[in-house]
Amino acid sequence: MCNYIVFVFISAEDGLKLILMRKIATSSDHAGFELKEFLKVFLKEEKYEVIDLGTDSEKSVDYPYFGKKLGEFVVREKIQGIVVCGTGIGISIAANKVTGVRAANCINSTMAKLAREHNNANVLGLGSRIVGTELAKDIVNSFLETDFMGERHSKRVRQIE
Ligand code: RB5
């Protein structure tokens, strides 16, 4: 599921260095813009290549457009994504309309872990008016570090499509 970009550095001091960067997409509406920008910095520090699908300011926009745009992108690119709006609800609903998207709006890291383990969620929804920045980082970490458990959950996930 995870797409990696490989960077190769050659320097006199360190010799050959390979850096693996995982790609992740993100989008938000105006209400989620600030948290999205915060998470972009955090993800880049964590060595992710972040593809930002907008919005690009706090000017009022409609979340369905950005949920659908993110959903179509993650399905096409076979990567994971993060959507942010005021509650995380509207933009997750919109993303979930795209076939192949399993967006989970999470308010704590346990939900994010279980969304990955049991539901193989490929999109994380966050509400900027619900979670603060530190909690959002915890939720994102749990989501990105947890693998799908497969086994009995696989047939249930298949039944969603
Ligand atoms: C925008 O005010 C707000 O409705 C939106 O960000 C989101 O919370 C919708 O679910």
Coordinates of N, CA, C and O and ligand atoms in Angstrom, one line a residue:
M1 N 0.8 -1.2 0.0 CA 0.0 0.0 0.0 C 0.9 1.3 0.0 O 0.5 2.3 -0.6
C2 N 2.0 1.2 0.7 CA 2.8 2.4 0.8 C 3.7 2.6 -0.4 O 4.5 1.8 -0.7
N3 N 3.7 3.8 -0.9 CA 4.6 4.2 -2.0 C 5.8 4.9 -1.4 O 5.6 5.8 -0.6
Y4 N 7.0 4.5 -1.8 CA 8.1 5.2 -1.3 C 8.9 5.9 -2.4 O 8.9 5.4 -3.5
I5 N 9.5 7.0 -2.0 CA 10.5 7.6 -2.9 C 11.8 7.4 -2.3 O 12.0 7.6 -1.1
V6 N 12.8 7.0 -3.1 CA 14.1 6.7 -2.6 C 15.0 7.9 -3.0 O 15.1 8.2 -4.2
F7 N 15.7 8.5 -2.1 CA 16.7 9.5 -2.4 C 18.1 9.0 -2.1 O 18.3 8.3 -1.1
V8 N 18.9 9.2 -3.0 CA 20.3 8.7 -2.9 C 21.2 9.9 -2.7 O 21.2 10.8 -3.6
F9 N 22.0 9.9 -1.7 CA 23.0 11.0 -1.5 C 24.4 10.4 -1.4 O 24.6 9.4 -0.8
I10 N 25.2 11.1 -2.1 CA 26.6 10.6 -2.0 C 27.5 11.8 -1.6 O 27.4 12.9 -2.2
S11 N 28.1 11.6 -0.4 CA 29.0 12.7 0.0 C 30.3 12.2 0.5 O 30.4 11.0 0.8
A12 N 31.3 13.0 0.4 CA 32.7 12.6 0.8 C 32.7 12.1 2.2 O 33.4 11.1 2.5
E13 N 32.0 12.8 3.1 CA 32.0 12.4 4.6 C 31.3 11.1 4.8 O 31.8 10.2 5.5
D14 N 30.0 11.0 4.3 CA 29.2 9.9 4.7 C 29.1 8.8 3.7 O 28.5 7.7 3.9
G15 N 29.7 9.0 2.5 CA 29.6 8.0 1.4 C 28.2 7.9 0.9 O 27.5 9.0 0.8
L16 N 27.7 6.7 0.7 CA 26.4 6.5 0.0 C 25.3 6.5 1.1 O 25.4 5.8 2.1
K17 N 24.3 7.3 0.9 CA 23.2 7.3 1.9 C 21.9 7.1 1.2 O 21.6 7.8 0.2
L18 N 21.1 6.2 1.6 CA 19.8 6.0 1.0 C 18.7 6.5 2.0 O 18.7 6.1 3.1
I19 N 17.8 7.4 1.5 CA 16.8 7.8 2.4 C 15.4 7.4 1.7 O 15.2 7.7 0.6
L20 N 14.6 6.7 2.5 CA 13.3 6.3 2.0 C 12.3 7.3 2.5 O 12.2 7.5 3.7
M21 N 11.5 7.8 1.6 CA 10.5 8.8 2.0 C 9.1 8.2 1.6 O 9.0 7.8 0.5
R22 N 8.2 8.1 2.6 CA 6.9 7.7 2.3 C 6.1 8.9 1.8 O 6.2 10.0 2.4
K23 N 5.2 8.6 0.8 CA 4.4 9.7 0.3 C 3.1 9.7 1.1 O 2.5 8.7 1.3
I24 N 2.6 10.9 1.3 CA 1.2 11.0 2.0 C 0.5 12.2 1.4 O 1.2 13.3 1.1
A25 N -0.8 12.1 1.2 CA -1.5 13.2 0.6 C -2.4 13.9 1.7 O -2.7 13.2 2.7
T26 N -2.6 15.1 1.6 CA -3.5 15.8 2.6 C -4.4 16.9 1.9 O -4.0 17.4 0.8
S27 N -5.5 17.1 2.5 CA -6.4 18.2 2.0 C -7.2 18.7 3.2 O -7.4 18.0 4.2
S28 N -7.7 19.9 3.1 CA -8.6 20.4 4.1 C -9.5 21.5 3.5 O -9.3 21.9 2.4
D29 N -10.5 21.9 4.3 CA -11.2 23.1 4.0 C -10.6 24.2 4.8 O -9.6 24.1 5.4
H30 N -11.3 25.4 4.8 CA -10.7 26.6 5.5 C -10.6 26.3 7.0 O -9.6 26.7 7.6
A31 N -11.5 25.6 7.5 CA -11.5 25.4 9.0 C -10.3 24.4 9.4 O -9.8 24.5 10.5
G32 N -10.0 23.6 8.5 CA -8.9 22.6 8.7 C -7.5 23.1 8.3 O -6.5 22.5 8.5
F33 N -7.5 24.3 7.6 CA -6.3 24.8 7.0 C -5.1 24.9 7.9 O -4.0 24.4 7.7
E34 N -5.3 25.5 9.1 CA -4.2 25.7 10.0 C -3.6 24.4 10.5 O -2.4 24.2 10.6
L35 N -4.5 23.5 10.9 CA -4.0 22.2 11.4 C -3.3 21.4 10.2 O -2.3 20.7 10.5
K36 N -3.8 21.5 9.0 CA -3.2 20.8 7.9 C -1.8 21.4 7.7 O -0.8 20.6 7.6
E37 N -1.6 22.7 7.8 CA -0.3 23.3 7.7 C 0.7 22.8 8.8 O 1.8 22.5 8.5
F38 N 0.1 22.8 10.0 CA 0.9 22.3 11.1 C 1.4 20.8 10.9 O 2.6 20.5 11.1
L39 N 0.4 20.0 10.4 CA 0.8 18.6 10.2 C 1.8 18.4 9.1 O 2.6 17.5 9.1
K40 N 1.7 19.3 8.1 CA 2.7 19.2 7.0 C 4.1 19.3 7.5 O 5.0 18.6 7.1
V41 N 4.3 20.3 8.3 CA 5.6 20.5 8.9 C 6.1 19.3 9.7 O 7.2 18.8 9.5
F42 N 5.2 18.8 10.5 CA 5.4 17.6 11.3 C 5.8 16.4 10.5 O 6.8 15.7 10.7
L43 N 5.0 16.2 9.4 CA 5.2 15.0 8.5 C 6.5 15.1 7.8 O 7.2 14.1 7.6
K44 N 6.9 16.3 7.4 CA 8.1 16.5 6.7 C 9.3 16.2 7.6 O 10.3 15.6 7.2
E45 N 9.2 16.6 8.9 CA 10.2 16.3 9.8 C 10.3 14.8 10.0 O 11.4 14.3 10.3
E46 N 9.2 14.1 9.9 CA 9.2 12.7 10.0 C 9.6 11.9 8.7 O 9.4 10.7 8.6
K47 N 10.1 12.7 7.8 CA 10.6 12.2 6.5 C 9.5 11.7 5.5 O 9.7 10.7 4.8
Y48 N 8.4 12.4 5.6 CA 7.3 12.1 4.6 C 7.4 13.1 3.5 O 7.7 14.2 3.7
E49 N 7.1 12.6 2.3 CA 6.8 13.6 1.2 C 5.4 13.9 1.2 O 4.5 13.0 1.0
V50 N 5.0 15.1 1.4 CA 3.6 15.5 1.6 C 3.1 16.1 0.3 O 3.6 17.1 -0.2
I51 N 2.0 15.5 -0.2 CA 1.3 16.1 -1.4 C 0.1 16.9 -0.9 O -0.8 16.3 -0.4
D52 N 0.1 18.2 -1.0 CA -0.9 19.0 -0.5 C -1.9 19.4 -1.6 O -1.6 20.0 -2.5
L53 N -3.1 18.9 -1.4 CA -4.2 19.1 -2.5 C -5.1 20.3 -2.1 O -6.2 20.4 -2.7
G54 N -4.6 21.1 -1.2 CA -5.4 22.3 -0.9 C -6.4 22.1 0.3 O -6.4 21.0 0.8
T55 N -7.0 23.1 0.7 CA -7.1 24.4 0.3 C -5.8 25.2 0.7 O -5.0 24.6 1.5
D56 N -5.6 26.4 0.2 CA -4.4 27.0 0.5 C -4.5 28.3 1.3 O -3.6 29.1 1.4
S57 N -5.7 28.5 2.0 CA -5.8 29.7 2.9 C -7.0 29.4 3.8 O -7.7 28.4 3.6
E58 N -7.3 30.4 4.6 CA -8.5 30.3 5.5 C -9.7 30.9 4.9 O -10.8 31.0 5.5
K59 N -9.7 31.2 3.6 CA -10.8 31.7 2.9 C -11.9 30.6 2.8 O -11.5 29.5 2.4
S60 N -13.1 30.9 3.0 CA -14.1 29.9 3.0 C -14.3 29.1 1.7 O -14.4 29.7 0.6
V61 N -14.3 27.8 1.9 CA -14.4 26.9 0.7 C -15.3 25.7 1.1 O -15.7 25.6 2.3
D62 N -15.7 24.9 0.2 CA -16.6 23.8 0.5 C -15.8 22.5 0.7 O -15.1 22.0 -0.2
Y63 N -16.0 21.8 1.8 CA -15.2 20.6 2.1 C -15.5 19.4 1.2 O -14.6 18.6 1.0
P64 N -16.7 19.3 0.6 CA -16.9 18.1 -0.3 C -15.9 18.0 -1.5 O -15.4 17.0 -1.8
Y65 N -15.5 19.2 -2.0 CA -14.6 19.2 -3.1 C -13.2 18.7 -2.7 O -12.6 17.8 -3.4
F66 N -12.8 19.1 -1.5 CA -11.4 18.7 -1.0 C -11.4 17.2 -0.5 O -10.4 16.6 -0.6
G67 N -12.6 16.7 0.0 CA -12.7 15.3 0.4 C -12.6 14.4 -0.8 O -11.9 13.4 -0.9
K68 N -13.3 14.8 -1.9 CA -13.4 14.0 -3.1 C -12.0 14.0 -3.8 O -11.5 13.0 -4.2
K69 N -11.4 15.2 -3.9 CA -10.1 15.3 -4.5 C -9.0 14.5 -3.9 O -8.3 13.7 -4.5
L70 N -9.0 14.5 -2.5 CA -8.1 13.6 -1.8 C -8.4 12.2 -2.0 O -7.5 11.3 -2.2
G71 N -9.7 11.8 -1.9 CA -10.1 10.4 -2.1 C -9.6 9.9 -3.4 O -9.1 8.8 -3.5
E72 N -9.9 10.6 -4.5 CA -9.5 10.1 -5.8 C -8.0 10.0 -5.9 O -7.5 9.1 -6.6
F73 N -7.3 10.9 -5.3 CA -5.8 10.9 -5.4 C -5.2 9.7 -4.7 O -4.4 9.0 -5.2
V74 N -5.7 9.4 -3.5 CA -5.1 8.3 -2.7 C -5.5 6.9 -3.4 O -4.6 6.0 -3.4
V75 N -6.6 6.8 -4.0 CA -7.0 5.6 -4.6 C -6.1 5.4 -5.9 O -5.5 4.3 -6.1
R76 N -5.9 6.5 -6.6 CA -5.1 6.4 -7.9 C -3.7 6.1 -7.5 O -3.0 5.3 -8.2
E77 N -3.1 6.7 -6.5 CA -1.7 6.6 -6.2 C -1.4 5.5 -5.2 O -0.2 5.2 -5.0
K78 N -2.4 4.9 -4.7 CA -2.3 3.8 -3.7 C -1.4 4.2 -2.5 O -0.4 3.6 -2.1
I79 N -1.8 5.4 -2.0 CA -1.1 5.9 -0.8 C -2.1 6.2 0.3 O -3.3 6.1 0.1
Q80 N -1.7 6.7 1.4 CA -2.6 7.1 2.5 C -2.8 8.6 2.5 O -2.0 9.3 1.9
G81 N -3.9 9.1 3.1 CA -4.2 10.5 3.1 C -4.7 11.0 4.4 O -5.2 10.1 5.2
I82 N -4.6 12.3 4.6 CA -5.2 12.9 5.8 C -6.1 14.0 5.4 O -5.7 14.9 4.6
V83 N -7.3 14.0 5.9 CA -8.3 15.1 5.5 C -8.6 15.9 6.8 O -8.8 15.2 7.9
V84 N -8.8 17.2 6.7 CA -9.1 18.0 7.9 C -10.2 19.0 7.6 O -10.1 19.7 6.6
C85 N -11.2 19.0 8.4 CA -12.1 20.1 8.4 C -12.4 20.5 9.8 O -11.7 20.1 10.7
G86 N -13.5 21.2 10.1 CA -13.7 21.7 11.5 C -14.0 20.5 12.4 O -13.4 20.5 13.5
T87 N -14.8 19.6 12.0 CA -15.1 18.4 12.8 C -14.4 17.2 12.3 O -14.3 16.1 13.0
G88 N -13.9 17.2 11.1 CA -13.4 16.0 10.4 C -14.5 15.2 9.8 O -14.3 14.2 9.1
I89 N -15.8 15.5 10.1 CA -16.9 14.7 9.7 C -17.2 14.9 8.2 O -17.2 13.9 7.4
G90 N -17.5 16.1 7.8 CA -17.9 16.4 6.5 C -16.9 16.0 5.4 O -17.3 15.3 4.4
I91 N -15.7 16.3 5.7 CA -14.6 16.0 4.7 C -14.4 14.4 4.6 O -14.1 13.9 3.5
S92 N -14.6 13.7 5.7 CA -14.4 12.3 5.7 C -15.6 11.6 5.0 O -15.4 10.7 4.2
I93 N -16.8 12.2 5.2 CA -18.0 11.6 4.5 C -17.8 11.8 3.0 O -18.0 10.9 2.2
A94 N -17.3 13.0 2.6 CA -17.0 13.2 1.1 C -16.0 12.3 0.6 O -16.1 11.7 -0.5
A95 N -14.9 12.1 1.3 CA -13.8 11.2 0.8 C -14.4 9.8 0.7 O -14.0 9.0 -0.2
N96 N -15.2 9.4 1.6 CA -15.7 8.0 1.6 C -16.7 7.7 0.5 O -17.0 6.6 0.2
K97 N -17.1 8.7 -0.2 CA -18.0 8.5 -1.4 C -17.1 8.0 -2.6 O -17.7 7.5 -3.6
V98 N -15.8 8.1 -2.5 CA -15.0 7.6 -3.6 C -14.7 6.1 -3.3 O -14.3 5.7 -2.3
T99 N -15.0 5.3 -4.4 CA -14.8 3.9 -4.2 C -13.3 3.6 -3.9 O -12.4 4.1 -4.6
G100 N -13.1 2.7 -2.9 CA -11.8 2.4 -2.5 C -11.3 3.2 -1.3 O -10.2 2.8 -0.8
V101 N -12.0 4.2 -1.0 CA -11.6 5.0 0.2 C -12.2 4.4 1.4 O -13.4 4.1 1.5
R102 N -11.4 4.3 2.5 CA -12.0 4.0 3.8 C -11.4 5.1 4.8 O -10.3 4.9 5.3
A103 N -12.2 6.1 4.9 CA -11.8 7.2 5.7 C -12.4 7.1 7.1 O -13.5 6.8 7.3
A104 N -11.5 7.2 8.1 CA -11.9 7.1 9.5 C -11.6 8.4 10.2 O -10.5 8.9 10.3
N105 N -12.7 9.0 10.7 CA -12.6 10.3 11.5 C -12.2 9.9 12.9 O -13.0 9.3 13.6
C106 N -11.1 10.3 13.4 CA -10.6 9.8 14.7 C -10.4 10.9 15.6 O -9.8 12.0 15.3
I107 N -10.7 10.7 16.9 CA -10.5 11.8 17.9 C -9.5 11.3 19.0 O -9.2 12.1 19.9
N108 N -9.0 10.1 18.8 CA -7.9 9.7 19.7 C -7.0 8.6 19.0 O -7.4 8.1 17.9
S109 N -5.9 8.3 19.6 CA -4.9 7.4 18.9 C -5.4 6.0 18.9 O -5.1 5.2 18.0
T110 N -6.2 5.6 19.9 CA -6.8 4.2 19.9 C -7.7 4.0 18.7 O -7.6 3.0 18.0
M111 N -8.5 5.0 18.4 CA -9.4 4.9 17.2 C -8.5 4.8 15.9 O -8.8 4.0 15.0
A112 N -7.5 5.6 15.9 CA -6.6 5.6 14.7 C -5.9 4.2 14.5 O -5.8 3.7 13.4
K113 N -5.5 3.6 15.6 CA -4.8 2.3 15.6 C -5.8 1.3 15.1 O -5.5 0.4 14.3
L114 N -7.0 1.3 15.7 CA -8.0 0.3 15.4 C -8.5 0.5 13.9 O -8.9 -0.5 13.3
A115 N -8.6 1.7 13.5 CA -9.0 2.0 12.1 C -8.0 1.4 11.1 O -8.4 0.9 10.1
R116 N -6.8 1.3 11.5 CA -5.8 0.7 10.6 C -5.8 -0.9 10.8 O -5.9 -1.6 9.8
E117 N -5.8 -1.3 12.0 CA -5.7 -2.8 12.3 C -7.0 -3.5 11.8 O -6.9 -4.6 11.2
H118 N -8.2 -3.0 12.0 CA -9.4 -3.7 11.7 C -10.0 -3.3 10.4 O -10.6 -4.1 9.7
N119 N -9.9 -2.0 10.1 CA -10.7 -1.5 8.9 C -9.8 -1.2 7.7 O -10.3 -0.8 6.6
N120 N -8.5 -1.3 7.9 CA -7.5 -1.0 6.8 C -7.8 0.4 6.3 O -7.8 0.6 5.0
A121 N -8.1 1.3 7.2 CA -8.4 2.7 6.7 C -7.3 3.3 6.0 O -6.1 3.1 6.4
N122 N -7.6 3.9 4.8 CA -6.5 4.5 4.1 C -6.5 6.1 4.1 O -5.6 6.7 3.6
V123 N -7.5 6.6 4.8 CA -7.6 8.0 5.0 C -8.0 8.3 6.4 O -8.9 7.7 7.0
L124 N -7.2 9.2 7.0 CA -7.5 9.7 8.4 C -8.2 11.0 8.3 O -7.7 11.9 7.7
G125 N -9.3 11.1 9.1 CA -10.0 12.4 9.2 C -9.8 13.0 10.5 O -9.7 12.3 11.5
L126 N -9.5 14.3 10.5 CA -9.3 15.0 11.8 C -10.1 16.3 11.8 O -10.3 17.0 10.8
G127 N -10.6 16.6 13.0 CA -11.4 17.8 13.2 C -10.5 18.9 13.9 O -10.2 18.7 15.1
S128 N -10.3 20.0 13.3 CA -9.4 21.0 13.9 C -10.1 21.7 15.1 O -9.4 22.3 15.9
R129 N -11.4 21.6 15.1 CA -12.2 22.2 16.2 C -12.4 21.2 17.3 O -13.1 21.5 18.3
I130 N -11.9 20.0 17.1 CA -12.1 18.9 18.1 C -10.8 18.5 18.8 O -10.8 18.2 19.9
V131 N -9.7 18.4 18.0 CA -8.4 17.9 18.5 C -7.4 19.1 18.4 O -7.4 19.8 17.5
G132 N -6.6 19.2 19.5 CA -5.5 20.1 19.4 C -4.3 19.6 18.7 O -4.3 18.4 18.2
T133 N -3.3 20.4 18.5 CA -2.1 20.0 17.7 C -1.4 18.8 18.2 O -1.0 17.9 17.5
E134 N -1.2 18.7 19.6 CA -0.4 17.6 20.1 C -1.2 16.3 20.0 O -0.6 15.3 19.6
L135 N -2.5 16.4 20.3 CA -3.3 15.2 20.1 C -3.3 14.8 18.6 O -3.2 13.6 18.3
A136 N -3.4 15.7 17.7 CA -3.4 15.4 16.3 C -2.2 14.7 15.9 O -2.2 13.7 15.1
K137 N -1.0 15.1 16.4 CA 0.2 14.4 16.1 C 0.2 13.0 16.6 O 0.6 12.1 15.9
D138 N -0.3 12.7 17.8 CA -0.4 11.4 18.3 C -1.3 10.5 17.4 O -1.0 9.4 17.2
I139 N -2.4 11.1 17.0 CA -3.4 10.3 16.2 C -2.7 10.0 14.9 O -2.8 8.9 14.4
V140 N -2.0 11.0 14.3 CA -1.4 10.7 13.0 C -0.3 9.7 13.1 O -0.2 8.7 12.3
N141 N 0.5 9.7 14.2 CA 1.5 8.7 14.4 C 0.9 7.3 14.5 O 1.4 6.4 13.9
S142 N -0.1 7.2 15.3 CA -0.8 5.9 15.4 C -1.3 5.4 14.1 O -1.1 4.2 13.8
F143 N -1.9 6.3 13.4 CA -2.4 5.9 12.1 C -1.3 5.4 11.1 O -1.5 4.3 10.5
L144 N -0.3 6.2 11.1 CA 0.8 5.9 10.1 C 1.7 4.7 10.5 O 2.3 4.0 9.6
E145 N 1.7 4.4 11.8 CA 2.7 3.4 12.3 C 2.0 2.0 12.4 O 2.6 1.0 12.8
T146 N 0.7 2.0 12.2 CA 0.0 0.7 12.4 C -0.4 0.0 11.1 O -0.9 0.7 10.2
D147 N -0.2 -1.3 11.1 CA -0.5 -2.1 9.9 C -1.9 -2.7 10.0 O -2.3 -3.0 11.1
F148 N -2.5 -3.0 8.9 CA -3.7 -3.8 8.9 C -3.4 -5.2 9.4 O -2.4 -5.8 9.0
M149 N -4.4 -5.7 10.2 CA -4.2 -7.1 10.8 C -4.5 -8.2 9.8 O -4.0 -9.3 10.0
G150 N -5.3 -7.9 8.8 CA -5.7 -8.9 7.8 C -6.6 -10.0 8.5 O -7.5 -9.7 9.3
E151 N -6.3 -11.3 8.2 CA -7.1 -12.4 8.7 C -8.6 -12.2 8.7 O -9.1 -11.8 7.6
R152 N -9.3 -12.3 9.8 CA -10.7 -12.2 9.8 C -11.3 -10.9 9.3 O -12.4 -10.7 8.9
H153 N -10.4 -9.8 9.4 CA -10.8 -8.5 9.1 C -10.8 -8.3 7.5 O -11.5 -7.5 7.0
S154 N -10.1 -9.1 6.8 CA -10.0 -9.0 5.4 C -11.3 -9.1 4.7 O -11.7 -8.3 3.8
K155 N -12.1 -10.2 5.1 CA -13.3 -10.4 4.4 C -14.3 -9.3 4.7 O -15.1 -9.0 3.9
R156 N -14.2 -8.8 5.9 CA -15.2 -7.7 6.3 C -14.9 -6.5 5.5 O -15.8 -5.8 5.0
V157 N -13.6 -6.2 5.4 CA -13.2 -5.0 4.6 C -13.6 -5.1 3.1 O -14.1 -4.2 2.5
R158 N -13.5 -6.4 2.6 CA -13.9 -6.6 1.2 C -15.4 -6.4 1.1 O -15.9 -5.9 0.0
Q159 N -16.2 -6.7 2.1 CA -17.6 -6.5 2.0 C -18.0 -5.1 2.0 O -19.2 -4.8 1.6
I160 N -17.1 -4.2 2.3 CA -17.5 -2.8 2.3 C -17.6 -2.3 0.9 O -18.5 -1.5 0.5
E161 N -16.8 -2.8 0.0 CA -16.8 -2.3 -1.4 C -18.1 -2.6 -2.2 O -18.6 -3.6 -2.1
Ligands
RB5_1 C1 -17.1 24.7 8.2 O1 -17.6 25.7 8.9 C2 -17.5 23.3 8.8 O2 -18.8 23.1 8.6 C3 -16.6 22.2 8.2 O3 -15.3 22.5 8.4 C4 -16.8 20.8 8.8 O4 -16.8 20.8 10.2 C5 -17.9 20.1 8.2 O5 -18.1 18.9 8.6

